[in-house]
mmCIF file of C-alpha atoms in Angstrom:
data_model
loop_
_atom_site.group_PDB
_atom_site.id
_atom_site.type_symbol
_atom_site.label_atom_id
_atom_site.label_comp_id
_atom_site.label_asym_id
_atom_site.label_seq_id
_atom_site.Cartn_x
_atom_site.Cartn_y
_atom_site.Cartn_z
ATOM 1 C CA GLN I 520 58.218 116.611 -50.672
ATOM 2 C CA LYS I 521 60.441 118.894 -48.933
ATOM 3 C CA GLU I 522 59.305 119.434 -45.095
ATOM 4 C CA VAL I 523 59.865 121.740 -42.494
ATOM 5 C CA GLU I 524 59.271 120.664 -39.652
ATOM 6 C CA GLN I 525 58.882 122.764 -35.764
ATOM 7 C CA ASN I 526 56.964 121.513 -32.147
ATOM 8 C CA SER I 527 54.537 123.822 -32.145
ATOM 9 C CA GLY I 528 53.311 123.968 -28.744
ATOM 10 C CA PRO I 529 52.915 126.924 -26.984
ATOM 11 C CA LEU I 530 56.856 126.583 -25.649
ATOM 12 C CA SER I 531 56.556 128.479 -22.229
ATOM 13 C CA VAL I 532 59.034 130.269 -20.206
ATOM 14 C CA PRO I 533 60.904 132.825 -17.451
ATOM 15 C CA GLU I 534 60.868 136.454 -18.308
ATOM 16 C CA GLY I 535 64.663 136.370 -18.766
ATOM 17 C CA ALA I 536 65.447 132.341 -19.117
ATOM 18 C CA ILE I 537 66.814 131.945 -22.893
ATOM 19 C CA ALA I 538 63.869 130.209 -25.058
ATOM 20 C CA SER I 539 65.071 127.316 -27.595
ATOM 21 C CA LEU I 540 63.495 127.099 -30.171
ATOM 22 C CA ASN I 541 63.842 124.361 -33.106
ATOM 23 C CA CYS I 542 63.254 123.285 -36.400
ATOM 24 C CA THR I 543 64.030 120.122 -39.114
ATOM 25 C CA TYR I 544 64.076 120.198 -42.366
ATOM 26 C CA SER I 545 64.035 117.060 -45.387
ATOM 27 C CA ASP I 546 65.634 118.441 -47.671
ATOM 28 C CA ARG I 547 69.083 118.090 -48.204
ATOM 29 C CA VAL I 548 69.625 120.601 -50.668
ATOM 30 C CA SER I 549 69.082 123.192 -48.540
ATOM 31 C CA GLN I 550 71.401 125.862 -48.644
ATOM 32 C CA SER I 551 69.303 129.302 -46.533
ATOM 33 C CA PHE I 552 67.177 129.250 -43.480
ATOM 34 C CA PHE I 553 65.866 132.127 -41.218
ATOM 35 C CA TRP I 554 62.864 132.882 -38.773
ATOM 36 C CA TYR I 555 60.948 135.012 -38.995
ATOM 37 C CA ARG I 556 58.766 136.067 -35.717
ATOM 38 C CA GLN I 557 54.445 136.396 -36.581
ATOM 39 C CA TYR I 558 53.176 138.326 -33.337
ATOM 40 C CA SER I 559 48.917 137.328 -33.580
ATOM 41 C CA GLY I 560 46.905 139.340 -36.052
ATOM 42 C CA LYS I 561 50.345 140.460 -38.085
ATOM 43 C CA SER I 562 52.437 139.122 -40.403
ATOM 44 C CA PRO I 563 56.298 137.487 -40.502
ATOM 45 C CA GLU I 564 58.949 139.611 -39.960
ATOM 46 C CA LEU I 565 62.677 137.944 -40.239
ATOM 47 C CA ILE I 566 64.655 137.873 -37.076
ATOM 48 C CA MET I 567 67.676 135.730 -38.579
ATOM 49 C CA SER I 568 69.092 134.078 -41.601
ATOM 50 C CA ILE I 569 71.901 131.714 -41.712
ATOM 51 C CA TYR I 570 73.984 129.986 -44.654
ATOM 52 C CA SER I 571 76.114 127.776 -42.866
ATOM 53 C CA ASN I 572 77.035 125.487 -40.489
ATOM 54 C CA GLY I 573 77.659 126.324 -37.233
ATOM 55 C CA ASP I 574 76.298 129.500 -34.384
ATOM 56 C CA LYS I 575 75.494 133.029 -35.943
ATOM 57 C CA GLU I 576 74.996 136.466 -33.184
ATOM 58 C CA ASP I 577 72.311 138.765 -33.450
ATOM 59 C CA GLY I 578 71.636 140.424 -30.653
ATOM 60 C CA ARG I 579 69.798 138.353 -27.925
ATOM 61 C CA PHE I 580 69.385 135.622 -30.199
ATOM 62 C CA THR I 581 71.752 132.732 -31.801
ATOM 63 C CA ALA I 582 70.845 130.873 -34.611
ATOM 64 C CA GLN I 583 72.333 127.585 -35.099
ATOM 65 C CA LEU I 584 73.111 125.764 -38.391
ATOM 66 C CA ASN I 585 73.616 121.802 -38.056
ATOM 67 C CA LYS I 586 73.600 120.975 -42.052
ATOM 68 C CA ALA I 587 73.907 116.759 -41.518
ATOM 69 C CA SER I 588 71.290 116.516 -38.797
ATOM 70 C CA GLN I 589 69.248 118.658 -41.276
ATOM 71 C CA TYR I 590 68.729 121.069 -37.263
ATOM 72 C CA VAL I 591 68.093 124.768 -36.744
ATOM 73 C CA SER I 592 67.551 126.127 -34.261
ATOM 74 C CA LEU I 593 66.920 129.590 -32.142
ATOM 75 C CA LEU I 594 68.259 130.556 -29.412
ATOM 76 C CA ILE I 595 66.413 133.727 -27.104
ATOM 77 C CA ARG I 596 68.437 135.297 -24.300
ATOM 78 C CA ASP I 597 66.983 137.002 -21.598
ATOM 79 C CA SER I 598 63.989 136.179 -23.185
ATOM 80 C CA GLN I 599 61.606 139.559 -22.484
ATOM 81 C CA PRO I 600 57.009 139.455 -22.379
ATOM 82 C CA SER I 601 57.463 141.254 -25.426
ATOM 83 C CA ASP I 602 59.133 138.177 -27.023
ATOM 84 C CA SER I 603 55.921 135.730 -26.672
ATOM 85 C CA ALA I 604 55.151 135.390 -30.150
ATOM 86 C CA THR I 605 54.996 132.017 -33.046
ATOM 87 C CA TYR I 606 58.710 131.554 -34.500
ATOM 88 C CA LEU I 607 58.598 130.386 -37.855
ATOM 89 C CA CYS I 608 61.694 128.508 -39.645
ATOM 90 C CA ALA I 609 61.809 128.660 -43.784
ATOM 91 C CA VAL I 610 63.789 126.891 -45.240
ATOM 92 C CA ASN I 611 64.930 127.714 -49.622
ATOM 93 C CA PRO I 612 65.531 125.437 -51.226
ATOM 94 C CA THR I 613 68.227 126.258 -53.896
ATOM 95 C CA SER I 614 68.599 123.772 -56.695
ATOM 96 C CA GLY I 615 67.148 124.115 -59.001
ATOM 97 C CA GLY I 616 65.880 127.393 -59.558
ATOM 98 C CA SER I 617 63.232 126.717 -57.487
ATOM 99 C CA TYR I 618 63.422 129.285 -54.520
ATOM 100 C CA ILE I 619 60.133 128.674 -52.766
ATOM 101 C CA PRO I 620 61.081 128.892 -49.251
ATOM 102 C CA THR I 621 58.873 125.624 -46.986
ATOM 103 C CA PHE I 622 58.340 127.736 -43.437
ATOM 104 C CA GLY I 623 57.465 125.276 -40.809
ATOM 105 C CA ARG I 624 54.252 125.480 -38.868
ATOM 106 C CA GLY I 625 55.762 127.306 -35.886
ATOM 107 C CA THR I 626 56.280 127.716 -32.251
ATOM 108 C CA SER I 627 54.478 129.575 -29.784
ATOM 109 C CA LEU I 628 56.537 130.927 -26.969
ATOM 110 C CA ILE I 629 54.844 132.548 -24.442
ATOM 111 C CA VAL I 630 56.911 135.368 -21.952
ATOM 112 C CA HIS I 631 55.628 135.327 -18.378
ATOM 113 C CA PRO I 632 56.770 137.380 -15.918
ATOM 114 C CA GLU T 149 63.327 152.407 -47.623
ATOM 115 C CA ALA T 150 59.458 151.496 -48.091
ATOM 116 C CA GLY T 151 58.576 147.712 -46.978
ATOM 117 C CA VAL T 152 55.710 145.955 -49.212
ATOM 118 C CA THR T 153 52.931 147.267 -49.151
ATOM 119 C CA GLN T 154 49.574 145.454 -49.128
ATOM 120 C CA SER T 155 45.994 146.875 -49.972
ATOM 121 C CA PRO T 156 43.693 146.476 -48.984
ATOM 122 C CA THR T 157 43.452 145.859 -45.760
ATOM 123 C CA HIS T 158 40.411 144.080 -45.154
ATOM 124 C CA LEU T 159 38.713 142.948 -47.778
ATOM 125 C CA ILE T 160 35.021 141.331 -46.751
ATOM 126 C CA LYS T 161 33.269 139.549 -49.781
ATOM 127 C CA THR T 162 30.247 137.079 -50.829
ATOM 128 C CA ARG T 163 30.459 133.743 -51.840
ATOM 129 C CA GLY T 164 30.252 133.492 -54.991
ATOM 130 C CA GLN T 165 32.615 136.858 -55.094
ATOM 131 C CA GLN T 166 35.502 137.707 -56.417
ATOM 132 C CA ALA T 167 38.354 139.524 -55.135
ATOM 133 C CA THR T 168 41.898 141.210 -56.220
ATOM 134 C CA LEU T 169 44.457 141.991 -53.685
ATOM 135 C CA ARG T 170 47.597 144.079 -54.669
ATOM 136 C CA CYS T 171 51.018 144.031 -53.548
ATOM 137 C CA SER T 172 54.114 146.291 -54.070
ATOM 138 C CA PRO T 173 57.574 145.227 -53.380
ATOM 139 C CA ILE T 174 60.822 146.296 -52.173
ATOM 140 C CA SER T 175 62.239 148.757 -54.316
ATOM 141 C CA GLY T 176 64.863 146.506 -56.407
ATOM 142 C CA HIS T 177 63.067 143.872 -55.400
ATOM 143 C CA THR T 178 61.885 141.880 -59.276
ATOM 144 C CA SER T 179 60.410 138.462 -56.494
ATOM 145 C CA VAL T 180 57.617 138.854 -55.401
ATOM 146 C CA TYR T 181 54.794 135.436 -53.248
ATOM 147 C CA TRP T 182 51.504 134.899 -52.382
ATOM 148 C CA TYR T 183 50.537 132.294 -49.203
ATOM 149 C CA GLN T 184 47.281 132.664 -47.538
ATOM 150 C CA GLN T 185 47.590 131.707 -44.038
ATOM 151 C CA ALA T 186 44.030 130.327 -42.832
ATOM 152 C CA LEU T 187 42.860 130.656 -39.053
ATOM 153 C CA GLY T 188 45.744 128.908 -36.374
ATOM 154 C CA LEU T 189 47.589 127.346 -40.461
ATOM 155 C CA GLY T 190 50.757 127.855 -40.890
ATOM 156 C CA LEU T 191 51.142 129.548 -43.934
ATOM 157 C CA GLN T 192 50.375 127.644 -47.302
ATOM 158 C CA PHE T 193 52.492 129.028 -50.640
ATOM 159 C CA LEU T 194 50.019 130.634 -52.938
ATOM 160 C CA LEU T 195 52.541 132.026 -56.708
ATOM 161 C CA TRP T 196 55.677 133.100 -57.096
ATOM 162 C CA TYR T 197 56.273 136.326 -59.558
ATOM 163 C CA ASP T 198 59.515 136.610 -60.927
ATOM 164 C CA GLU T 199 60.979 139.499 -63.631
ATOM 165 C CA GLY T 200 56.926 139.366 -64.295
ATOM 166 C CA GLU T 201 56.353 135.782 -65.337
ATOM 167 C CA GLU T 202 54.944 132.542 -63.215
ATOM 168 C CA ARG T 203 57.208 131.209 -62.242
ATOM 169 C CA ASN T 204 55.502 128.032 -59.643
ATOM 170 C CA ARG T 205 52.354 127.925 -58.290
ATOM 171 C CA GLY T 206 51.041 125.732 -55.021
ATOM 172 C CA ASN T 207 48.356 123.615 -54.402
ATOM 173 C CA PHE T 208 45.747 125.551 -55.337
ATOM 174 C CA PRO T 209 42.818 125.496 -57.299
ATOM 175 C CA PRO T 210 42.633 127.670 -60.887
ATOM 176 C CA ARG T 211 40.360 130.264 -59.541
ATOM 177 C CA PHE T 212 43.071 131.607 -57.973
ATOM 178 C CA SER T 213 45.040 133.919 -60.461
ATOM 179 C CA GLY T 214 47.545 136.735 -60.367
ATOM 180 C CA ARG T 215 49.881 138.314 -62.900
ATOM 181 C CA GLN T 216 53.304 140.751 -61.449
ATOM 182 C CA PHE T 217 53.221 144.146 -63.149
ATOM 183 C CA PRO T 218 56.718 145.895 -65.856
ATOM 184 C CA ASN T 219 56.860 147.484 -62.445
ATOM 185 C CA TYR T 220 56.704 143.729 -60.521
ATOM 186 C CA SER T 221 53.940 145.635 -58.279
ATOM 187 C CA SER T 222 51.449 142.592 -58.329
ATOM 188 C CA GLU T 223 47.802 141.177 -58.226
ATOM 189 C CA LEU T 224 46.125 138.861 -56.371
ATOM 190 C CA ASN T 225 43.376 137.257 -58.232
ATOM 191 C CA VAL T 226 40.473 135.089 -56.420
ATOM 192 C CA ASN T 227 37.282 134.016 -58.406
ATOM 193 C CA ALA T 228 34.403 132.473 -57.470
ATOM 194 C CA LEU T 229 35.463 132.759 -53.307
ATOM 195 C CA GLU T 230 34.242 130.208 -50.860
ATOM 196 C CA LEU T 231 34.027 130.326 -47.594
ATOM 197 C CA GLU T 232 37.282 128.499 -47.161
ATOM 198 C CA ASP T 233 39.030 130.840 -48.456
ATOM 199 C CA SER T 234 38.303 133.458 -45.545
ATOM 200 C CA ALA T 235 42.392 133.679 -44.549
ATOM 201 C CA LEU T 236 45.295 136.748 -44.195
ATOM 202 C CA TYR T 237 46.431 136.208 -47.553
ATOM 203 C CA LEU T 238 50.468 137.826 -47.478
ATOM 204 C CA CYS T 239 53.087 139.178 -49.928
ATOM 205 C CA ALA T 240 56.462 139.027 -49.501
ATOM 206 C CA SER T 241 59.168 140.414 -51.603
ATOM 207 C CA SER T 242 62.918 138.671 -52.344
ATOM 208 C CA VAL T 243 65.224 140.248 -54.707
ATOM 209 C CA GLY T 244 64.812 136.718 -57.174
ATOM 210 C CA GLN T 245 68.299 134.657 -56.081
ATOM 211 C CA GLY T 246 67.562 131.977 -53.936
ATOM 212 C CA ASN T 247 69.399 133.136 -50.473
ATOM 213 C CA SER T 248 67.495 136.021 -50.381
ATOM 214 C CA PRO T 249 64.931 136.102 -48.017
ATOM 215 C CA LEU T 250 61.709 137.037 -47.574
ATOM 216 C CA HIS T 251 60.417 140.039 -46.537
ATOM 217 C CA PHE T 252 56.173 140.279 -46.218
ATOM 218 C CA GLY T 253 53.863 142.450 -46.057
ATOM 219 C CA ASN T 254 51.074 143.074 -43.355
ATOM 220 C CA GLY T 255 48.608 141.157 -44.884
ATOM 221 C CA THR T 256 45.862 141.542 -46.470
ATOM 222 C CA ARG T 257 42.353 139.535 -44.775
ATOM 223 C CA LEU T 258 40.227 138.210 -46.548
ATOM 224 C CA THR T 259 36.678 136.980 -44.451
ATOM 225 C CA VAL T 260 33.901 136.099 -47.463
ATOM 226 C CA THR T 261 30.149 135.517 -45.773
#
């Protein structure tokens, strides 16, 4: 069974710090990886996509992928209270034509002033 | 570009009734996914439609069903509602390829009393 694991948290960081969110996955054939942000009572919002090993930066966000270790992470620099949300990791198994993303249960991030 | 739209925003039903939820994908997107998110839980995959066909369904009873119309919009039907069906139902669309992210609508909050 394909699994995506995240620490549920909450992860609490002070304003201005770097928040580091981690995700591991079980399906070795996965090729596409995504991070979503979900505010309480709202729907998930896509913030990052990553497909190749290494780092991908977009503003204050950096996604890191290591396929050999089956590990993907999200770094948020200069964290702001508005970043307080649940962050969902999603993995797409792109083999076999079954394009059903598997989501982790999310990590709750709290950025305190 | 208009995002994924879902209706209604809120739906209140009693046990045993039927609920119909609707979703319009982003223009150009052919795939529609339905997820259930019960309070405090992760996203549980319900159904995937692509090009008008049901491609896969999650581990839910047959009283959860749906369809996709020629214009790629979709509806989710839940028959014989049970109290535990109370949840946020999320529709997402994508361009239908394995490496494409999902884009979520704002969800329908279903409450069963």
